[in-house]
Tab-separated table of C-alpha atoms in Angstrom:
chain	number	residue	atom	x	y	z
A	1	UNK	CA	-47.590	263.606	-73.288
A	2	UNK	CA	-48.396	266.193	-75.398
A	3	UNK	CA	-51.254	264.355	-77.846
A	4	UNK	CA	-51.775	265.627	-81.671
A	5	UNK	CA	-54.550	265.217	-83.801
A	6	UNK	CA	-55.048	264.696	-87.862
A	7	UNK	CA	-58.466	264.041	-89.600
A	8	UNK	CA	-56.857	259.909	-89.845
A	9	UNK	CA	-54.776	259.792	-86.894
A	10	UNK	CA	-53.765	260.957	-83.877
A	11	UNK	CA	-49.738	261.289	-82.559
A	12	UNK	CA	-48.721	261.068	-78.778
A	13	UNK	CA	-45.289	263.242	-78.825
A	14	UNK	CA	-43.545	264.335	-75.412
A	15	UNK	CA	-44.848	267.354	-73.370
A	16	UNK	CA	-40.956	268.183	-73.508
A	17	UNK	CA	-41.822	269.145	-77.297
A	18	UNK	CA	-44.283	271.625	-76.454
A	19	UNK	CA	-42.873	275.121	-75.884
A	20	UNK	CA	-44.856	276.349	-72.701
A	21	UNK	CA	-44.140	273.052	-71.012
A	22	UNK	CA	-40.504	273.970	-71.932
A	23	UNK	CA	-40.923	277.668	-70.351
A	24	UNK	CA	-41.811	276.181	-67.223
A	25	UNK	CA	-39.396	273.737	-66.796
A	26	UNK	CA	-37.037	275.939	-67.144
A	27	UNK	CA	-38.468	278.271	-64.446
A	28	UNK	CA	-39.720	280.951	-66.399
A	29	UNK	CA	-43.250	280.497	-65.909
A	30	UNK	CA	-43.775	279.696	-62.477
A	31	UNK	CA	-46.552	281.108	-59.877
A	32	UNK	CA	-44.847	283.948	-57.949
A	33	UNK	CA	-44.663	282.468	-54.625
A	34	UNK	CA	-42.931	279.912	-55.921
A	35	UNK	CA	-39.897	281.625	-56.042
A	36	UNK	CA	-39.974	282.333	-52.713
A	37	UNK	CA	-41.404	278.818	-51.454
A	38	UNK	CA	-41.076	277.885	-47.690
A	39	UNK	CA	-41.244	274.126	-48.670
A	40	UNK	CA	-38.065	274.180	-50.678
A	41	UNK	CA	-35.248	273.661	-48.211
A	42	UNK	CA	-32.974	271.266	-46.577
A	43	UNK	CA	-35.488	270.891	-43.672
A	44	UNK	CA	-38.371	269.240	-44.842
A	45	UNK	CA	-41.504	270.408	-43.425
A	46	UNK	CA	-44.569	268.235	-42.848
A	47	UNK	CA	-44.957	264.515	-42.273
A	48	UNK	CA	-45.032	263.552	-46.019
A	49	UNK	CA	-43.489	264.769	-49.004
A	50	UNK	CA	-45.025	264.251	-52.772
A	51	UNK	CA	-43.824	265.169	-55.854
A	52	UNK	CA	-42.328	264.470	-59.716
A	53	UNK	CA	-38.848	261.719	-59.189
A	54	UNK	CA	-37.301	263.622	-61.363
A	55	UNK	CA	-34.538	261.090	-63.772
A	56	UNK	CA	-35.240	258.038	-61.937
A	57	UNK	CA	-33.623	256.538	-64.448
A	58	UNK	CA	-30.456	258.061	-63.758
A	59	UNK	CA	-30.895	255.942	-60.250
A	60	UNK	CA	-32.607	253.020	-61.053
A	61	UNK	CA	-33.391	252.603	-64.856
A	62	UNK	CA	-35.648	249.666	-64.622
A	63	UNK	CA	-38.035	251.682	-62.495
A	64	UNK	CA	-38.796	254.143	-64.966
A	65	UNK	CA	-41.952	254.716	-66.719
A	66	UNK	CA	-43.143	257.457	-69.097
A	67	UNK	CA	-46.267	258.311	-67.036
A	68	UNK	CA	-43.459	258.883	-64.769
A	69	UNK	CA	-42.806	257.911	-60.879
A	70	UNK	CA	-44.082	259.387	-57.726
A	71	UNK	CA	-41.893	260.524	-55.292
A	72	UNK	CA	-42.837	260.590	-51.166
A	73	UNK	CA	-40.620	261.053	-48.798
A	74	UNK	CA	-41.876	260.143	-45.318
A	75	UNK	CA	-40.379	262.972	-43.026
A	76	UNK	CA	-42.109	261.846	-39.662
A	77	UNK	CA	-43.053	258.967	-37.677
A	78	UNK	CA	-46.692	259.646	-38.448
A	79	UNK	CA	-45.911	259.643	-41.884
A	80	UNK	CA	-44.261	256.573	-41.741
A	81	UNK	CA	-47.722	255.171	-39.780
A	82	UNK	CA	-49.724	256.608	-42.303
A	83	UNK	CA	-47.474	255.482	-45.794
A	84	UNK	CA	-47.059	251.955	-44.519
A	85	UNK	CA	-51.123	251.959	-44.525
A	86	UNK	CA	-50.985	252.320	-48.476
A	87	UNK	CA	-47.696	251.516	-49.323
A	88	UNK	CA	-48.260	247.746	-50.070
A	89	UNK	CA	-50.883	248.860	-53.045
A	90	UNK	CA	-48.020	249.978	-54.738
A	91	UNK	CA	-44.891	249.009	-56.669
A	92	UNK	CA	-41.964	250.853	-53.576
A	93	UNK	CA	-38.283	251.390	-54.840
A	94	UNK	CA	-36.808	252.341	-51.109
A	95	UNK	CA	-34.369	255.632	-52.307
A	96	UNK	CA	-32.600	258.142	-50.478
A	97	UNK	CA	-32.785	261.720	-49.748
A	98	UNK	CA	-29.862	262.246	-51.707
A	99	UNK	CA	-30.595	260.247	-54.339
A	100	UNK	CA	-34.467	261.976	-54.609
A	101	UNK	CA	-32.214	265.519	-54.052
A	102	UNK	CA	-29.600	264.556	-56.967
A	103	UNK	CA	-32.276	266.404	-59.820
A	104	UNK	CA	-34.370	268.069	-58.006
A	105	UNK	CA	-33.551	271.026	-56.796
A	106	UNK	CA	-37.090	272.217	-55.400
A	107	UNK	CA	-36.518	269.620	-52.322
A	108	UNK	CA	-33.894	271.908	-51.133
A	109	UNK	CA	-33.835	275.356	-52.472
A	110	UNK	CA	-36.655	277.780	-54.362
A	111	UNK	CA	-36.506	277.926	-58.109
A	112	UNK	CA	-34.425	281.155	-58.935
A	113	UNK	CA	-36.986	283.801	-60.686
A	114	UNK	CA	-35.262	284.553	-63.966
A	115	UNK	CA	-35.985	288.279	-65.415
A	116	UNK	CA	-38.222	287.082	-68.143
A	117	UNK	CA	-40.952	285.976	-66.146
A	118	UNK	CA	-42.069	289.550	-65.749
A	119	UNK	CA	-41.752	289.761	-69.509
A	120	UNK	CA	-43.475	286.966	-70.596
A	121	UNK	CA	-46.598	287.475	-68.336
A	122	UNK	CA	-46.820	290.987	-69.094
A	123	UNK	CA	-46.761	290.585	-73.015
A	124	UNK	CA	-49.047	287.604	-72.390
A	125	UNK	CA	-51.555	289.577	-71.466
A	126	UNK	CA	-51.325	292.101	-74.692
A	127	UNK	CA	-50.935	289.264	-77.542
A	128	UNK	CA	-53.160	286.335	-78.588
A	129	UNK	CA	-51.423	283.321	-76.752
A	130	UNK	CA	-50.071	281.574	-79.783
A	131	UNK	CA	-48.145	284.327	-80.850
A	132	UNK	CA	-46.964	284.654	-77.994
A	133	UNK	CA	-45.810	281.139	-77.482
A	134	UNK	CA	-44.023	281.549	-81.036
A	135	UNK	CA	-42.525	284.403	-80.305
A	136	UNK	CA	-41.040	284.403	-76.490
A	137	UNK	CA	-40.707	280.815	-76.349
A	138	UNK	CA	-39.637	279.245	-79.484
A	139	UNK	CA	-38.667	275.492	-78.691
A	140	UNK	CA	-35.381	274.058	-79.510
A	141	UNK	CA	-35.811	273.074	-83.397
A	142	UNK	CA	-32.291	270.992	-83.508
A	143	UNK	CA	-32.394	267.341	-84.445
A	144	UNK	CA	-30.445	266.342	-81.395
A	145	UNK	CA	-32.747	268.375	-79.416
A	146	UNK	CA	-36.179	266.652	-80.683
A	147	UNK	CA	-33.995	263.053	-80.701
A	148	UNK	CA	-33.131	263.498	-77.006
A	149	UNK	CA	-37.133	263.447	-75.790
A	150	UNK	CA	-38.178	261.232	-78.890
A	151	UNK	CA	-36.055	258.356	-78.315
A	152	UNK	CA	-36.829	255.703	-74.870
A	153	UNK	CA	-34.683	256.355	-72.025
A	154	UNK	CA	-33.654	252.461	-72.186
A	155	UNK	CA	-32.293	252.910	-75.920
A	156	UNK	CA	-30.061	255.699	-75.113
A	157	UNK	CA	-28.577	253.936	-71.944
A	158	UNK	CA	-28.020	251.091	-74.548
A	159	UNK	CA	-26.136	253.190	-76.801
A	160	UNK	CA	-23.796	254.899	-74.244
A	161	UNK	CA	-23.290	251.525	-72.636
A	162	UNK	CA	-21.922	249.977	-76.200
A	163	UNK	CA	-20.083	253.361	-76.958
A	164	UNK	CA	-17.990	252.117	-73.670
């Protein structure tokens, strides 16, 4: 959440609103190794997996949450022994690979690096960082754009549902 303050009030808006935030998700602002990262394949390495469920609610709507949802995939029979330990202090939606796979791609394959990166970092360090932000990575400013982060996940399902 990206969190705004007034002298009388203060505004929680989406981090998807913010234009860095934006930058990285699209890939353009990543560390450099992780373009060339040794965890993101097919083969899972290591006995646990964390990260981001990326559009749970594509999978299983009523388990989404805008603090959003941990994903951990358990990749090893110790790492079954040792999630089992914890896993009953927590609210468990059982999931599949290819489910967790369907949106994100980092589980299988390293984030493409897109020529800008370069770019951005090396004007980034010649210009004060708000300019820079306005100027190399202006956000989206369409209505449907701000609409699609602004409005709950649970509404829009509503709407497509009735537009059936």
């Amino acid at each position: 959440m990206l969190k705004a303050k007034t002298e009388t009030k203060t505004k929680f808006l989406p981090a998807n609103l913010d234009s860095y935030y934006n930058a990285f998700l699209d890939g353009k602002t990543y560390r450099e190794c992780c373009y060339q990262c040794k965890y993101a394949s097919p083969n899972l390495k290591g006995d646990i997996t964390i990260g981001d469920y990326l559009k749970i609610e594509k999978i299983n709507p009523k388990f989404y949450s805008l603090e959003g949802v941990l994903l951990v995939l358990v990749n090893s029979d110790l790492g079954k022994n040792e999630f089992d330990k914890i896993c009953n202090q927590y609210e468990v939606l059982e999931t599949t690979l290819t489910e967790a796979k369907m949106n994100n791609r980092n589980l299988y394959s390293s984030v493409v690096s897109l020529e800008i990166r370069s770019y951005i970092y090396k004007v980034l360090t010649t210009e004060i960082f708000e300019t820079y932000i306005d100027k190399y990575l202006p956000m989206q400013s369409s209505l449907k754009s701000k609409l699609k982060f602004i409005i709950p996940y649970r509404i829009k399902a509503y709407i497509k549902k009735v537009k059936q």
